[in-house]
Amino acid sequence: MARRLVSTLLVLTLILGVLGTTGVFAAGKSELTIITYHSPGQTMNKILDMYAKKTGTKVKFVSVPASMYHDKVAMGLFNRVADWDMMWSFQGWTTEFEPYLEDITDNLPKDLRDDIADAAAIATVRNGRWYGTPLFLSIYGLYYNKELFNEAGLKPPVNLDEMAAAAAKLTLDKNGDGLPDIYGFAREGAVLGLFASFMQTIQNVGGAFLKEKDGKLAPAFNNEYGKRALYWIKQFYAAPWADPSAINTLGPDIRKAFAAGKLAMTYEGIGAVESFMRQEFPEMLKKAGLTVFPGDLGTKGALPGAKRSASLPGSMGLVIRKGTPNLDAAVGFAKFLVSPEIQKFSMTDYGFVAVRKSMINDADLVKQYPFIPVAFEQAKYPHERWADKYYNAEQEATSPILQAYVLGEKTAEQALKEMEAEVIRVRSGK
């Protein structure tokens, strides 16, 4: 009997020992898992190596196809079967999944939070509460070819009429074949698309895409502001001075055209253009100027409330899943990503604009990357994307209507009426 008791105690001791070891390992934060829709990339892989060396914690990216990402995240969170610690997010997804995310506001020092540009923070912040940290500041500005402007005796435009006039003057047919060799302006139409352009522009002219009505958000663009926004969108994509291929063109191709001297101006991601030129067209770096995107204020026909400038922030970040067993490690990684060391590294290694406003005080860094102060100036004028769970569906429903308008297949009145109906349908869940 005594021998059997000793054996039983020994087995229990071994089991408890194994369980204890397993429990320690599970909470040991030896690996963080991040779900995303792309591979980490060269710069991020370097950051992950730096973090592993500094903390001993490995960070693993689990990539799923972009077309499946949202639904996989939603299913995992809603059914409470998610097994990742952090997820790649932007304003819309953070808004949608907020109840399933960990509020780490009190884990982040106030001076750190205050130093992060609002246009970047919105990727991971909702109603003043932080659920992670942004990776970079994504903001668009107006790039212009200083050489072409100087030759034509032009200055950077301060309103949309000036931009249109400059674009018209700088659309040049140098070889005399009847087709422009240089277009005055182009902006991406394939990814950001006409929907994002409309959301920016209607606010730029003083209107709004949505307004609260009876406690709900409802369309607010079927009016004179909507018509004014459509007018400028047609100019951006279909005026004689606008590159006609841009409506179906990706950002990298727009950047390449500008760097090759085929565009006088482009509306592009600040930092991304310099990064591309540094690699492919270094001689263009001295010719490229950057300024805040001009607004409708002061423009002929401008409506009341028109703004001086505006840009859609598209910043991304990492948010933390509520209930993760690796919360401390996830918070530590979030802080690491926005540390001055890593923000500076991301900028110099790839070209991302840093999220920390204090970077503007680094004279050497600003000298090397003169786009920094322009980016933070542009970031003072972010436009609300109304990026909620309906965003993607609204974009899909309205983009064909906008394209039909730009191509002259619909009137402004028809386009606005049809868009309004589609937004109401989408937001009603039908």
Tab-separated table of C-alpha atoms in Angstrom:
chain	number	residue	atom	x	y	z
A	1	MET	CA	0.000	0.000	0.000
A	2	ALA	CA	2.795	2.403	0.935
A	3	ARG	CA	4.711	1.438	-2.201
A	4	ARG	CA	1.585	2.093	-4.330
A	5	LEU	CA	1.092	5.501	-2.643
A	6	VAL	CA	4.690	6.448	-3.321
A	7	SER	CA	4.302	5.430	-6.973
A	8	THR	CA	1.104	7.427	-7.280
A	9	LEU	CA	2.702	10.504	-5.736
A	10	LEU	CA	5.679	10.119	-8.059
A	11	VAL	CA	3.414	9.981	-11.116
A	12	LEU	CA	1.449	12.997	-9.893
A	13	THR	CA	4.677	14.870	-9.274
A	14	LEU	CA	5.861	14.100	-12.806
A	15	ILE	CA	2.513	15.153	-14.314
A	16	LEU	CA	2.438	18.372	-12.322
A	17	GLY	CA	6.020	19.000	-13.320
A	18	VAL	CA	5.184	18.600	-16.985
A	19	LEU	CA	2.055	20.761	-16.668
A	20	GLY	CA	4.015	23.387	-14.804
A	21	THR	CA	6.685	23.444	-17.473
A	22	THR	CA	4.057	23.665	-20.199
A	23	GLY	CA	2.304	26.522	-18.422
A	24	VAL	CA	5.526	28.441	-18.068
A	25	PHE	CA	6.324	27.868	-21.737
A	26	ALA	CA	2.868	29.040	-22.845
A	27	ALA	CA	3.325	32.268	-20.941
A	28	GLY	CA	7.001	32.473	-21.777
A	29	LYS	CA	6.480	34.799	-24.712
A	30	SER	CA	9.017	32.974	-26.829
A	31	GLU	CA	7.010	33.693	-29.990
A	32	LEU	CA	4.423	36.227	-31.099
A	33	THR	CA	2.114	35.463	-33.998
A	34	ILE	CA	0.817	38.178	-36.318
A	35	ILE	CA	-1.829	37.532	-38.949
A	36	THR	CA	-1.514	39.583	-42.110
A	37	TYR	CA	-2.206	39.435	-45.835
A	38	HIS	CA	1.340	39.798	-47.101
A	39	SER	CA	4.878	38.743	-46.302
A	40	PRO	CA	6.853	40.884	-43.844
A	41	GLY	CA	9.168	42.301	-46.496
A	42	GLN	CA	12.869	43.041	-46.292
A	43	THR	CA	12.655	45.986	-43.896
A	44	MET	CA	10.245	44.280	-41.493
A	45	ASN	CA	12.346	41.106	-41.473
A	46	LYS	CA	15.307	43.179	-40.362
A	47	ILE	CA	13.173	44.702	-37.598
A	48	LEU	CA	12.039	41.254	-36.477
A	49	ASP	CA	15.661	40.115	-36.253
A	50	MET	CA	16.530	43.204	-34.221
A	51	TYR	CA	13.641	42.534	-31.848
A	52	ALA	CA	14.560	38.856	-31.431
A	53	LYS	CA	18.150	39.764	-30.557
A	54	LYS	CA	17.036	42.441	-28.124
A	55	THR	CA	14.313	40.493	-26.307
A	56	GLY	CA	14.664	36.838	-27.210
A	57	THR	CA	11.118	36.902	-28.595
A	58	LYS	CA	10.528	35.677	-32.113
A	59	VAL	CA	7.739	37.256	-34.131
A	60	LYS	CA	6.070	35.094	-36.744
A	61	PHE	CA	3.960	36.459	-39.605
A	62	VAL	CA	1.099	34.227	-40.718
A	63	SER	CA	0.008	35.368	-44.172
A	64	VAL	CA	-3.334	34.619	-45.792
A	65	PRO	CA	-4.527	35.754	-49.248
A	66	ALA	CA	-5.673	39.366	-49.247
A	67	SER	CA	-9.097	38.404	-50.580
A	68	MET	CA	-9.631	36.089	-47.595
A	69	TYR	CA	-7.986	38.157	-44.876
A	70	HIS	CA	-10.943	40.135	-43.562
A	71	ASP	CA	-13.289	37.142	-43.429
A	72	LYS	CA	-10.694	34.943	-41.732
A	73	VAL	CA	-10.037	37.590	-39.088
A	74	ALA	CA	-13.763	38.169	-38.572
A	75	MET	CA	-14.489	34.455	-38.227
A	76	GLY	CA	-11.630	33.949	-35.789
A	77	LEU	CA	-12.593	36.899	-33.605
A	78	PHE	CA	-16.373	36.506	-33.690
A	79	ASN	CA	-16.206	32.762	-32.966
A	80	ARG	CA	-13.422	33.279	-30.407
A	81	VAL	CA	-11.154	30.719	-32.052
A	82	ALA	CA	-8.433	33.178	-33.119
A	83	ASP	CA	-4.976	31.933	-32.170
A	84	TRP	CA	-2.884	34.925	-33.202
A	85	ASP	CA	-1.581	37.628	-30.880
A	86	MET	CA	-1.673	40.636	-33.186
A	87	MET	CA	-3.238	41.523	-36.517
A	88	TRP	CA	-2.506	43.895	-39.367
A	89	SER	CA	-5.123	46.642	-39.378
A	90	PHE	CA	-6.217	50.018	-40.665
A	91	GLN	CA	-8.850	52.477	-39.483
A	92	GLY	CA	-11.786	50.505	-40.887
A	93	TRP	CA	-10.853	47.142	-39.402
A	94	THR	CA	-9.918	48.636	-36.035
A	95	THR	CA	-13.350	50.259	-35.970
A	96	GLU	CA	-15.117	47.053	-36.929
A	97	PHE	CA	-13.262	44.714	-34.575
A	98	GLU	CA	-12.873	47.078	-31.611
A	99	PRO	CA	-14.841	44.880	-29.134
A	100	TYR	CA	-12.402	42.035	-29.775
A	101	LEU	CA	-9.222	44.083	-29.376
A	102	GLU	CA	-7.127	44.739	-26.296
A	103	ASP	CA	-7.199	48.306	-24.986
A	104	ILE	CA	-3.556	49.137	-24.252
A	105	THR	CA	-3.980	52.892	-23.765
A	106	ASP	CA	-2.730	52.752	-20.186
A	107	ASN	CA	0.255	50.648	-21.261
A	108	LEU	CA	1.556	53.411	-23.509
A	109	PRO	CA	3.127	56.488	-21.884
A	110	LYS	CA	1.223	59.703	-22.585
A	111	ASP	CA	4.293	61.418	-24.031
A	112	LEU	CA	4.603	58.580	-26.542
A	113	ARG	CA	0.919	58.813	-27.521
A	114	ASP	CA	1.129	62.582	-27.840
A	115	ASP	CA	4.164	62.316	-30.127
A	116	ILE	CA	2.410	60.123	-32.702
A	117	ALA	CA	0.722	61.987	-35.537
A	118	ASP	CA	-3.063	61.686	-35.464
A	119	ALA	CA	-3.143	60.753	-39.154
A	120	ALA	CA	-1.030	57.690	-38.308
A	121	ALA	CA	-2.633	56.895	-34.957
A	122	ILE	CA	-6.101	56.489	-36.474
A	123	ALA	CA	-4.988	53.125	-37.826
A	124	THR	CA	-5.014	51.651	-34.325
A	125	VAL	CA	-6.988	54.157	-32.232
A	126	ARG	CA	-10.758	54.341	-31.785
A	127	ASN	CA	-12.546	56.951	-29.685
A	128	GLY	CA	-9.281	57.896	-28.027
A	129	ARG	CA	-8.454	54.335	-26.995
A	130	TRP	CA	-5.337	52.602	-28.292
A	131	TYR	CA	-5.477	48.976	-29.441
A	132	GLY	CA	-1.991	48.834	-30.922
A	133	THR	CA	0.450	51.151	-32.651
A	134	PRO	CA	0.820	52.399	-36.243
A	135	LEU	CA	3.751	51.272	-38.328
A	136	PHE	CA	4.168	54.384	-40.459
A	137	LEU	CA	2.516	57.627	-41.496
A	138	SER	CA	0.831	57.161	-44.852
A	139	ILE	CA	-0.221	60.496	-46.268
A	140	TYR	CA	-0.390	61.813	-49.813
A	141	GLY	CA	0.987	65.089	-51.126
A	142	LEU	CA	1.555	66.874	-54.425
A	143	TYR	CA	4.861	66.086	-56.131
A	144	TYR	CA	5.934	68.431	-58.897
A	145	ASN	CA	8.855	68.605	-61.322
A	146	LYS	CA	10.773	71.702	-60.230
A	147	GLU	CA	12.695	71.863	-63.506
A	148	LEU	CA	9.516	71.979	-65.593
A	149	PHE	CA	7.938	74.529	-63.255
A	150	ASN	CA	11.002	76.784	-63.363
A	151	GLU	CA	11.220	76.632	-67.156
A	152	ALA	CA	7.562	77.664	-67.387
A	153	GLY	CA	7.915	80.397	-64.743
A	154	LEU	CA	5.410	78.669	-62.443
A	155	LYS	CA	5.187	78.319	-58.685
A	156	PRO	CA	3.687	75.371	-56.785
A	157	PRO	CA	-0.126	75.715	-56.865
A	158	VAL	CA	-2.016	76.738	-53.735
A	159	ASN	CA	-5.518	75.943	-54.979
A	160	LEU	CA	-7.100	73.589	-57.477
A	161	ASP	CA	-7.590	76.218	-60.186
A	162	GLU	CA	-3.883	77.026	-60.066
A	163	MET	CA	-3.078	73.319	-60.222
A	164	ALA	CA	-5.292	72.844	-63.274
A	165	ALA	CA	-3.773	75.882	-65.014
A	166	ALA	CA	-0.234	74.656	-64.327
A	167	ALA	CA	-1.109	71.149	-65.480
A	168	ALA	CA	-2.524	72.502	-68.739
A	169	LYS	CA	0.566	74.623	-69.398
A	170	LEU	CA	2.920	71.732	-68.642
A	171	THR	CA	1.199	69.157	-70.845
A	172	LEU	CA	3.702	69.070	-73.680
A	173	ASP	CA	3.930	67.435	-77.098
A	174	LYS	CA	7.665	67.658	-77.624
A	175	ASN	CA	7.987	65.488	-80.732
A	176	GLY	CA	5.017	66.988	-82.549
A	177	ASP	CA	3.114	63.763	-83.109
A	178	GLY	CA	-0.094	65.147	-81.643
A	179	LEU	CA	0.180	63.183	-78.408
A	180	PRO	CA	1.574	64.552	-75.136
A	181	ASP	CA	5.018	63.327	-74.141
A	182	ILE	CA	4.501	64.944	-70.734
A	183	TYR	CA	1.158	65.134	-68.958
A	184	GLY	CA	0.490	67.847	-66.431
A	185	PHE	CA	-0.963	65.559	-63.778
A	186	ALA	CA	-1.832	61.983	-62.825
A	187	ARG	CA	-3.088	60.210	-59.741
A	188	GLU	CA	-3.562	56.509	-59.155
A	189	GLY	CA	-6.954	55.110	-60.028
A	190	ALA	CA	-6.565	51.341	-59.664
A	191	VAL	CA	-6.070	50.737	-55.916
A	192	LEU	CA	-7.011	53.901	-54.046
A	193	GLY	CA	-9.599	54.270	-56.750
A	194	LEU	CA	-12.302	56.744	-57.576
A	195	PHE	CA	-14.214	56.084	-54.357
A	196	ALA	CA	-11.324	57.228	-52.163
A	197	SER	CA	-10.836	60.185	-54.480
A	198	PHE	CA	-14.495	61.145	-54.107
A	199	MET	CA	-14.385	60.834	-50.303
A	200	GLN	CA	-11.396	63.144	-50.165
A	201	THR	CA	-12.615	65.625	-52.714
A	202	ILE	CA	-16.119	66.167	-51.353
A	203	GLN	CA	-14.625	67.112	-47.998
A	204	ASN	CA	-12.016	69.181	-49.800
A	205	VAL	CA	-14.754	71.285	-51.420
A	206	GLY	CA	-16.535	71.757	-48.091
A	207	GLY	CA	-19.059	68.913	-48.114
A	208	ALA	CA	-19.291	65.530	-46.449
A	209	PHE	CA	-19.697	61.958	-47.603
A	210	LEU	CA	-21.821	60.948	-44.613
A	211	LYS	CA	-23.593	62.811	-41.825
A	212	GLU	CA	-25.382	61.610	-38.734
A	213	LYS	CA	-29.156	61.447	-39.097
A	214	ASP	CA	-31.474	59.967	-36.465
A	215	GLY	CA	-28.514	58.396	-34.707
A	216	LYS	CA	-27.162	56.773	-37.868
A	217	LEU	CA	-24.760	57.779	-40.612
A	218	ALA	CA	-26.497	58.594	-43.882
A	219	PRO	CA	-25.331	59.827	-47.315
A	220	ALA	CA	-24.799	63.584	-47.462
A	221	PHE	CA	-23.302	64.025	-50.910
A	222	ASN	CA	-26.260	64.237	-53.309
A	223	ASN	CA	-26.097	68.033	-53.501
A	224	GLU	CA	-24.021	70.904	-54.866
A	225	TYR	CA	-20.988	69.701	-52.915
A	226	GLY	CA	-21.238	66.311	-54.550
A	227	LYS	CA	-21.440	67.956	-57.974
A	228	ARG	CA	-18.399	70.093	-57.204
A	229	ALA	CA	-16.454	67.030	-56.079
A	230	LEU	CA	-17.401	65.157	-59.243
A	231	TYR	CA	-16.285	68.110	-61.348
A	232	TRP	CA	-12.791	67.937	-59.893
A	233	ILE	CA	-12.594	64.155	-60.089
A	234	LYS	CA	-13.374	64.327	-63.798
A	235	GLN	CA	-10.597	66.900	-64.123
A	236	PHE	CA	-8.136	64.662	-62.255
A	237	TYR	CA	-8.749	61.739	-64.590
A	238	ALA	CA	-10.209	63.030	-67.846
A	239	ALA	CA	-9.044	66.607	-68.438
A	240	PRO	CA	-6.745	67.100	-71.475
A	241	TRP	CA	-3.890	67.664	-69.028
A	242	ALA	CA	-4.516	64.423	-67.082
A	243	ASP	CA	-2.834	61.172	-68.083
A	244	PRO	CA	-5.810	59.135	-69.410
A	245	SER	CA	-4.233	55.813	-68.413
A	246	ALA	CA	-4.118	56.766	-64.720
A	247	ILE	CA	-7.694	55.670	-64.023
A	248	ASN	CA	-6.584	52.045	-64.401
A	249	THR	CA	-2.993	52.470	-63.232
A	250	LEU	CA	-1.243	51.349	-60.050
A	251	GLY	CA	0.782	53.657	-57.823
A	252	PRO	CA	4.198	52.202	-58.734
A	253	ASP	CA	3.553	52.938	-62.405
A	254	ILE	CA	2.546	56.519	-61.578
A	255	ARG	CA	5.721	56.951	-59.520
A	256	LYS	CA	7.789	55.552	-62.382
A	257	ALA	CA	6.192	57.936	-64.893
A	258	PHE	CA	6.913	60.924	-62.644
A	259	ALA	CA	10.489	59.821	-61.967
A	260	ALA	CA	11.038	59.351	-65.697
A	261	GLY	CA	9.968	62.949	-66.334
A	262	LYS	CA	6.681	62.061	-68.038
A	263	LEU	CA	4.501	63.834	-65.483
A	264	ALA	CA	4.709	67.425	-64.269
A	265	MET	CA	2.713	66.649	-61.100
A	266	THR	CA	1.344	63.652	-59.272
A	267	TYR	CA	-0.651	63.000	-56.115
A	268	GLU	CA	1.291	60.241	-54.394
A	269	GLY	CA	2.317	58.741	-51.077
A	270	ILE	CA	4.898	60.938	-49.368
A	271	GLY	CA	8.177	59.062	-49.006
A	272	ALA	CA	7.278	56.338	-51.489
A	273	VAL	CA	8.258	58.515	-54.443
A	274	GLU	CA	11.668	59.366	-52.960
A	275	SER	CA	12.290	55.713	-52.173
A	276	PHE	CA	11.515	54.729	-55.755
A	277	MET	CA	13.641	57.504	-57.235
A	278	ARG	CA	16.528	56.662	-54.934
A	279	GLN	CA	16.562	53.142	-56.351
A	280	GLU	CA	15.639	53.727	-60.009
A	281	PHE	CA	16.070	57.423	-60.923
A	282	PRO	CA	18.489	59.053	-58.441
A	283	GLU	CA	19.045	61.993	-60.815
A	284	MET	CA	15.396	62.937	-60.326
A	285	LEU	CA	15.764	63.532	-56.582
A	286	LYS	CA	17.029	67.088	-57.151
A	287	LYS	CA	14.242	67.846	-59.621
A	288	ALA	CA	11.351	66.625	-57.480
A	289	GLY	CA	9.495	69.144	-55.362
A	290	LEU	CA	6.848	68.330	-52.774
A	291	THR	CA	4.076	70.463	-51.346
A	292	VAL	CA	0.791	70.118	-49.526
A	293	PHE	CA	-1.975	69.092	-51.925
A	294	PRO	CA	-3.879	72.243	-52.958
A	295	GLY	CA	-7.421	72.819	-51.798
A	296	ASP	CA	-10.557	74.280	-53.326
A	297	LEU	CA	-10.424	77.393	-51.157
A	298	GLY	CA	-9.894	80.423	-53.359
A	299	THR	CA	-10.896	78.499	-56.474
A	300	LYS	CA	-13.457	79.834	-58.948
A	301	GLY	CA	-16.856	78.439	-58.063
A	302	ALA	CA	-15.729	77.153	-54.669
A	303	LEU	CA	-18.577	76.463	-52.260
A	304	PRO	CA	-18.779	77.691	-48.639
A	305	GLY	CA	-16.569	75.722	-46.278
A	306	ALA	CA	-14.041	74.655	-48.896
A	307	LYS	CA	-10.726	73.616	-47.368
A	308	ARG	CA	-7.212	74.765	-48.085
A	309	SER	CA	-5.915	71.216	-48.312
A	310	ALA	CA	-6.724	67.622	-47.640
A	311	SER	CA	-5.268	64.167	-47.944
A	312	LEU	CA	-6.545	60.706	-47.147
A	313	PRO	CA	-4.389	58.986	-44.533
A	314	GLY	CA	-3.937	55.296	-45.305
A	315	SER	CA	-1.755	54.405	-42.345
A	316	MET	CA	-1.559	50.794	-41.212
A	317	GLY	CA	-0.623	49.294	-37.869
A	318	LEU	CA	-0.752	46.266	-35.605
A	319	VAL	CA	-3.542	45.795	-33.066
A	320	ILE	CA	-3.627	43.253	-30.246
A	321	ARG	CA	-6.251	40.547	-29.886
A	322	LYS	CA	-8.210	40.593	-26.647
A	323	GLY	CA	-7.401	37.473	-24.666
A	324	THR	CA	-3.961	36.830	-26.090
A	325	PRO	CA	-1.803	34.891	-23.584
A	326	ASN	CA	1.167	36.954	-24.742
A	327	LEU	CA	-0.161	40.403	-23.897
A	328	ASP	CA	3.018	41.748	-22.295
A	329	ALA	CA	5.113	40.661	-25.263
A	330	ALA	CA	2.595	42.090	-27.735
A	331	VAL	CA	2.611	45.449	-25.923
A	332	GLY	CA	6.398	45.352	-25.876
A	333	PHE	CA	6.529	44.754	-29.625
A	334	ALA	CA	3.999	47.546	-30.232
A	335	LYS	CA	6.192	49.971	-28.288
A	336	PHE	CA	9.289	48.733	-30.105
A	337	LEU	CA	7.739	49.504	-33.501
A	338	VAL	CA	7.141	53.161	-32.624
A	339	SER	CA	10.427	53.690	-30.818
A	340	PRO	CA	12.607	56.441	-32.352
A	341	GLU	CA	15.223	53.818	-33.177
A	342	ILE	CA	12.883	51.688	-35.283
A	343	GLN	CA	10.996	54.601	-36.795
A	344	LYS	CA	14.251	56.096	-38.012
A	345	PHE	CA	15.405	52.718	-39.293
A	346	SER	CA	12.155	52.173	-41.227
A	347	MET	CA	12.530	55.559	-42.854
A	348	THR	CA	16.136	55.127	-43.877
A	349	ASP	CA	15.847	51.488	-44.921
A	350	TYR	CA	12.647	51.784	-46.954
A	351	GLY	CA	11.286	55.320	-47.073
A	352	PHE	CA	8.297	55.070	-44.741
A	353	VAL	CA	7.396	58.376	-43.110
A	354	ALA	CA	7.925	58.132	-39.361
A	355	VAL	CA	4.916	58.405	-37.048
A	356	ARG	CA	6.787	60.378	-34.387
A	357	LYS	CA	6.318	64.136	-34.718
A	358	SER	CA	9.547	64.741	-32.817
A	359	MET	CA	11.458	63.444	-35.864
A	360	ILE	CA	11.079	66.914	-37.338
A	361	ASN	CA	13.598	68.103	-34.733
A	362	ASP	CA	16.308	65.800	-36.106
A	363	ALA	CA	18.095	68.242	-38.423
A	364	ASP	CA	20.322	65.600	-40.005
A	365	LEU	CA	17.365	63.342	-40.722
A	366	VAL	CA	15.320	66.186	-42.229
A	367	LYS	CA	18.279	67.193	-44.398
A	368	GLN	CA	18.466	63.643	-45.701
A	369	TYR	CA	14.694	63.320	-46.033
A	370	PRO	CA	13.244	66.781	-46.706
A	371	PHE	CA	9.776	65.295	-47.181
A	372	ILE	CA	9.418	64.883	-43.388
A	373	PRO	CA	8.157	68.417	-42.570
A	374	VAL	CA	5.830	68.396	-45.606
A	375	ALA	CA	4.381	65.071	-44.511
A	376	PHE	CA	3.619	66.356	-41.026
A	377	GLU	CA	2.173	69.575	-42.449
A	378	GLN	CA	-0.063	67.556	-44.778
A	379	ALA	CA	-1.009	65.307	-41.863
A	380	LYS	CA	-2.669	68.299	-40.183
A	381	TYR	CA	-5.424	68.036	-42.782
A	382	PRO	CA	-6.551	64.409	-42.758
A	383	HIS	CA	-9.960	63.666	-44.160
A	384	GLU	CA	-12.394	61.339	-42.476
A	385	ARG	CA	-12.622	58.087	-44.394
A	386	TRP	CA	-15.736	56.946	-42.524
A	387	ALA	CA	-13.800	53.717	-42.495
A	388	ASP	CA	-16.271	51.390	-40.871
A	389	LYS	CA	-17.379	47.894	-41.773
A	390	TYR	CA	-19.230	49.215	-44.837
A	391	TYR	CA	-16.209	50.869	-46.433
A	392	ASN	CA	-15.150	48.068	-48.792
A	393	ALA	CA	-18.714	47.311	-49.842
A	394	GLU	CA	-19.402	51.002	-50.512
A	395	GLN	CA	-16.257	51.235	-52.592
A	396	GLU	CA	-17.211	48.183	-54.643
A	397	ALA	CA	-20.764	49.452	-55.189
A	398	THR	CA	-19.960	53.038	-56.145
A	399	SER	CA	-16.719	52.755	-58.133
A	400	PRO	CA	-18.418	51.601	-61.384
A	401	ILE	CA	-20.827	54.544	-61.133
A	402	LEU	CA	-17.985	57.001	-60.630
A	403	GLN	CA	-16.059	55.528	-63.535
A	404	ALA	CA	-19.127	55.789	-65.786
A	405	TYR	CA	-19.393	59.474	-64.831
A	406	VAL	CA	-15.720	60.172	-65.505
A	407	LEU	CA	-16.025	58.487	-68.907
A	408	GLY	CA	-19.039	60.643	-69.761
A	409	GLU	CA	-21.580	57.820	-69.607
A	410	LYS	CA	-23.585	59.400	-66.755
A	411	THR	CA	-24.430	62.923	-65.718
A	412	ALA	CA	-23.431	64.209	-62.296
A	413	GLU	CA	-27.075	64.082	-61.186
A	414	GLN	CA	-27.435	60.465	-62.309
A	415	ALA	CA	-24.174	59.435	-60.674
A	416	LEU	CA	-24.966	61.048	-57.331
A	417	LYS	CA	-28.499	59.607	-57.229
A	418	GLU	CA	-27.278	56.090	-58.012
A	419	MET	CA	-24.374	56.334	-55.554
A	420	GLU	CA	-26.729	57.516	-52.816
A	421	ALA	CA	-29.025	54.548	-53.430
A	422	GLU	CA	-26.096	52.130	-53.321
A	423	VAL	CA	-24.704	53.546	-50.080
A	424	ILE	CA	-28.149	53.340	-48.443
A	425	ARG	CA	-28.483	49.747	-49.637
A	426	VAL	CA	-25.048	48.744	-48.368
A	427	ARG	CA	-25.493	50.416	-44.991
A	428	SER	CA	-28.884	48.787	-44.513
A	429	GLY	CA	-27.257	45.376	-44.851
A	430	LYS	CA	-29.085	44.434	-48.042
